[in-house]
XYZ file of C-alpha atoms in Angstrom:
227
model
C 66.662 193.085 134.196
C 66.620 196.819 133.396
C 70.051 197.251 134.962
C 71.390 194.238 133.023
C 70.000 195.594 129.773
C 71.598 198.976 130.407
C 74.998 197.395 131.103
C 74.771 195.300 127.933
C 73.891 198.302 125.786
C 76.616 200.470 127.279
C 79.267 197.805 126.666
C 78.153 197.124 123.090
C 79.780 198.908 120.114
C 77.983 202.127 119.054
C 76.693 200.538 115.831
C 75.096 197.657 117.756
C 73.582 200.032 120.325
C 71.967 202.099 117.585
C 70.552 199.050 115.815
C 69.215 197.715 119.106
C 67.504 201.049 119.673
C 65.934 201.040 116.209
C 64.620 197.522 116.569
C 63.727 197.869 120.257
C 65.712 194.661 120.743
C 66.322 193.027 124.105
C 70.027 193.562 124.641
C 69.966 192.361 128.231
C 71.202 188.835 127.549
C 74.925 188.296 128.025
C 76.499 187.556 124.643
C 78.708 184.492 124.214
C 82.430 185.058 124.512
C 84.410 185.431 121.280
C 85.757 181.880 121.300
C 82.206 180.491 121.535
C 81.092 182.715 118.652
C 83.992 181.601 116.448
C 83.284 177.967 117.258
C 79.790 178.428 115.829
C 80.888 180.385 112.757
C 84.016 178.527 111.565
C 83.450 175.104 110.028
C 86.176 172.477 109.924
C 87.325 173.400 106.397
C 87.906 176.999 107.426
C 89.486 175.864 110.701
C 92.025 173.761 108.783
C 92.840 176.672 106.467
C 93.231 179.026 109.431
C 95.516 176.578 111.256
C 97.636 176.220 108.115
C 97.929 180.005 107.810
C 99.075 180.227 111.429
C 101.512 177.299 111.345
C 103.083 177.330 107.893
C 105.180 179.966 106.101
C 103.018 182.516 104.290
C 102.674 182.260 100.500
C 105.041 184.241 98.237
C 104.440 187.975 98.194
C 102.748 189.481 95.131
C 105.200 190.526 92.458
C 103.915 194.071 92.529
C 101.771 196.048 94.923
C 99.267 198.226 93.080
C 99.547 201.852 94.177
C 100.592 201.080 97.757
C 97.783 202.383 99.920
C 98.395 204.028 103.274
C 96.780 206.007 106.056
C 96.263 209.099 103.923
C 94.354 207.108 101.292
C 92.134 205.509 103.929
C 91.537 208.861 105.602
C 90.521 210.469 102.287
C 88.158 207.627 101.452
C 86.597 207.763 104.898
C 86.141 211.526 104.792
C 84.493 211.289 101.365
C 82.023 208.735 102.712
C 81.348 210.826 105.822
C 80.569 213.814 103.616
C 78.301 211.772 101.367
C 76.257 210.834 104.459
C 76.271 214.226 106.150
C 75.523 216.104 102.926
C 72.838 213.732 101.650
C 69.953 216.058 100.609
C 67.307 213.545 101.664
C 68.633 213.691 105.232
C 68.697 217.490 105.420
C 66.433 219.237 107.897
C 62.985 220.212 106.655
C 62.894 219.325 102.933
C 60.229 221.102 100.842
C 56.701 220.466 102.182
C 54.781 217.790 100.308
C 57.858 216.061 98.881
C 57.774 212.281 98.553
C 60.391 212.051 101.289
C 57.869 213.319 103.829
C 55.276 210.652 102.995
C 57.093 207.457 102.066
C 60.061 205.459 103.343
C 61.058 204.204 99.874
C 63.431 207.112 99.052
C 65.205 206.643 102.378
C 65.611 202.932 101.722
C 67.054 203.608 98.273
C 69.616 206.076 99.636
C 70.507 203.778 102.528
C 71.237 200.916 100.131
C 73.232 203.217 97.833
C 75.370 204.531 100.685
C 75.916 200.989 101.991
C 77.117 199.891 98.548
C 79.547 202.800 98.425
C 80.927 201.900 101.866
C 81.248 198.224 100.925
C 83.055 198.998 97.674
C 85.517 201.475 99.186
C 86.406 199.446 102.276
C 86.702 196.196 100.333
C 89.148 197.691 97.850
C 91.252 199.366 100.549
C 91.364 196.217 102.672
C 92.669 194.202 99.727
C 95.373 196.764 98.963
C 96.443 196.915 102.605
C 96.760 193.125 102.633
C 98.964 193.343 99.550
C 101.265 195.694 101.435
C 101.383 193.356 104.405
C 102.061 190.358 102.153
C 105.068 192.152 100.675
C 106.555 192.773 104.136
C 108.339 190.599 106.697
C 106.966 187.145 107.497
C 104.811 188.187 110.510
C 103.044 190.816 108.396
C 102.645 188.424 105.476
C 101.136 185.843 107.820
C 98.710 188.460 109.160
C 97.640 189.271 105.588
C 96.795 185.613 104.962
C 94.921 185.288 108.269
C 92.936 188.477 107.564
C 91.945 187.186 104.120
C 90.712 183.934 105.658
C 88.826 185.685 108.444
C 87.133 187.967 105.930
C 86.101 184.916 103.916
C 84.665 183.247 107.016
C 82.943 186.230 108.611
C 81.894 188.312 105.612
C 78.681 186.367 104.757
C 77.388 186.698 108.324
C 78.453 190.343 108.502
C 76.674 191.138 105.243
C 73.468 189.532 106.517
C 73.586 191.783 109.574
C 74.260 194.891 107.517
C 71.483 193.991 105.094
C 69.053 194.261 108.019
C 69.784 197.970 108.513
C 67.228 199.242 105.947
C 64.538 196.997 107.471
C 65.241 198.305 110.961
C 65.079 201.871 109.667
C 61.767 201.061 107.962
C 60.368 199.750 111.255
C 61.523 202.886 113.034
C 59.950 205.096 110.340
C 56.644 203.243 110.701
C 56.622 203.545 114.492
C 57.083 207.307 114.275
C 53.809 207.739 112.368
C 50.842 209.012 114.408
C 48.619 206.086 115.308
C 51.302 203.581 114.336
C 49.905 201.109 116.882
C 46.373 201.387 115.474
C 45.933 198.863 112.661
C 42.743 200.641 111.501
C 44.497 203.996 111.152
C 45.750 205.166 107.793
C 49.403 206.012 107.119
C 49.464 209.738 107.969
C 52.563 211.730 107.199
C 55.138 212.203 109.898
C 55.368 215.558 111.602
C 58.345 217.782 110.825
C 59.820 217.072 114.248
C 59.429 213.309 113.819
C 61.024 213.450 110.369
C 63.959 215.484 111.674
C 64.452 212.947 114.458
C 64.356 210.064 111.954
C 66.828 211.750 109.600
C 69.248 212.276 112.491
C 68.875 208.646 113.543
C 69.512 207.460 109.993
C 72.646 209.622 109.739
C 73.877 208.299 113.087
C 73.314 204.696 112.028
C 75.099 205.134 108.690
C 78.059 206.897 110.318
C 78.288 204.136 112.932
C 78.159 201.527 110.163
C 81.006 203.354 108.427
C 83.082 203.169 111.622
C 82.285 199.450 111.872
C 83.339 198.783 108.281
C 86.640 200.629 108.787
C 87.676 198.654 111.872
C 89.534 195.905 109.913
C 91.359 198.596 107.915
C 92.426 200.352 111.087
C 93.805 197.077 112.432
C 95.829 196.480 109.257
C 97.141 200.056 109.330
C 98.177 199.562 112.954
C 100.129 196.456 111.935
C 101.901 198.401 109.187
C 102.835 201.135 111.679
C 104.258 198.654 114.210
């Protein structure tokens, strides 16, 4: 079982590996193949819409494409988000002794949610603009734009539920790092400086991995535009 768990974790995307580590989840079970997953997630209404998008000519292209977005725009947006995570004061090493950040998880949760909202807003806008560019191109690209819009509609609710669990997993990790975390009778003592530094690094790693995850659809659309 240990060897199976290790193989599963190694083969999983970095974001999933980090979340599994935070939640101490059992990643040893073999996940269903993609076709089995999609069968569970796509209801018949969405399946009909997806089949229509694949079989019929794409809809007319938009009359105008707002500020055609490209690789440079995506790169700038991504770098800005990376900096906002890496330069977040709450995640800096050794904040002033006695600050609220050293005693309570609430400030970390607030910043996690804020950074997640920023990632969601930026990637959602860029993905829509990239689809507009695809829709204005040749028929294969226009068809891809329609399919991507449908897949986002189908998968986004499930994806958002997963991403919404990130703050809870971080909260569990924060609690486990407290001295005597397994002793229900113990009070909530402050984390040591070393434990806090380790938690801040883990939180940065998780947020950066989430950013990579959110940019994957954009990278696929950019690849289609380059082809």
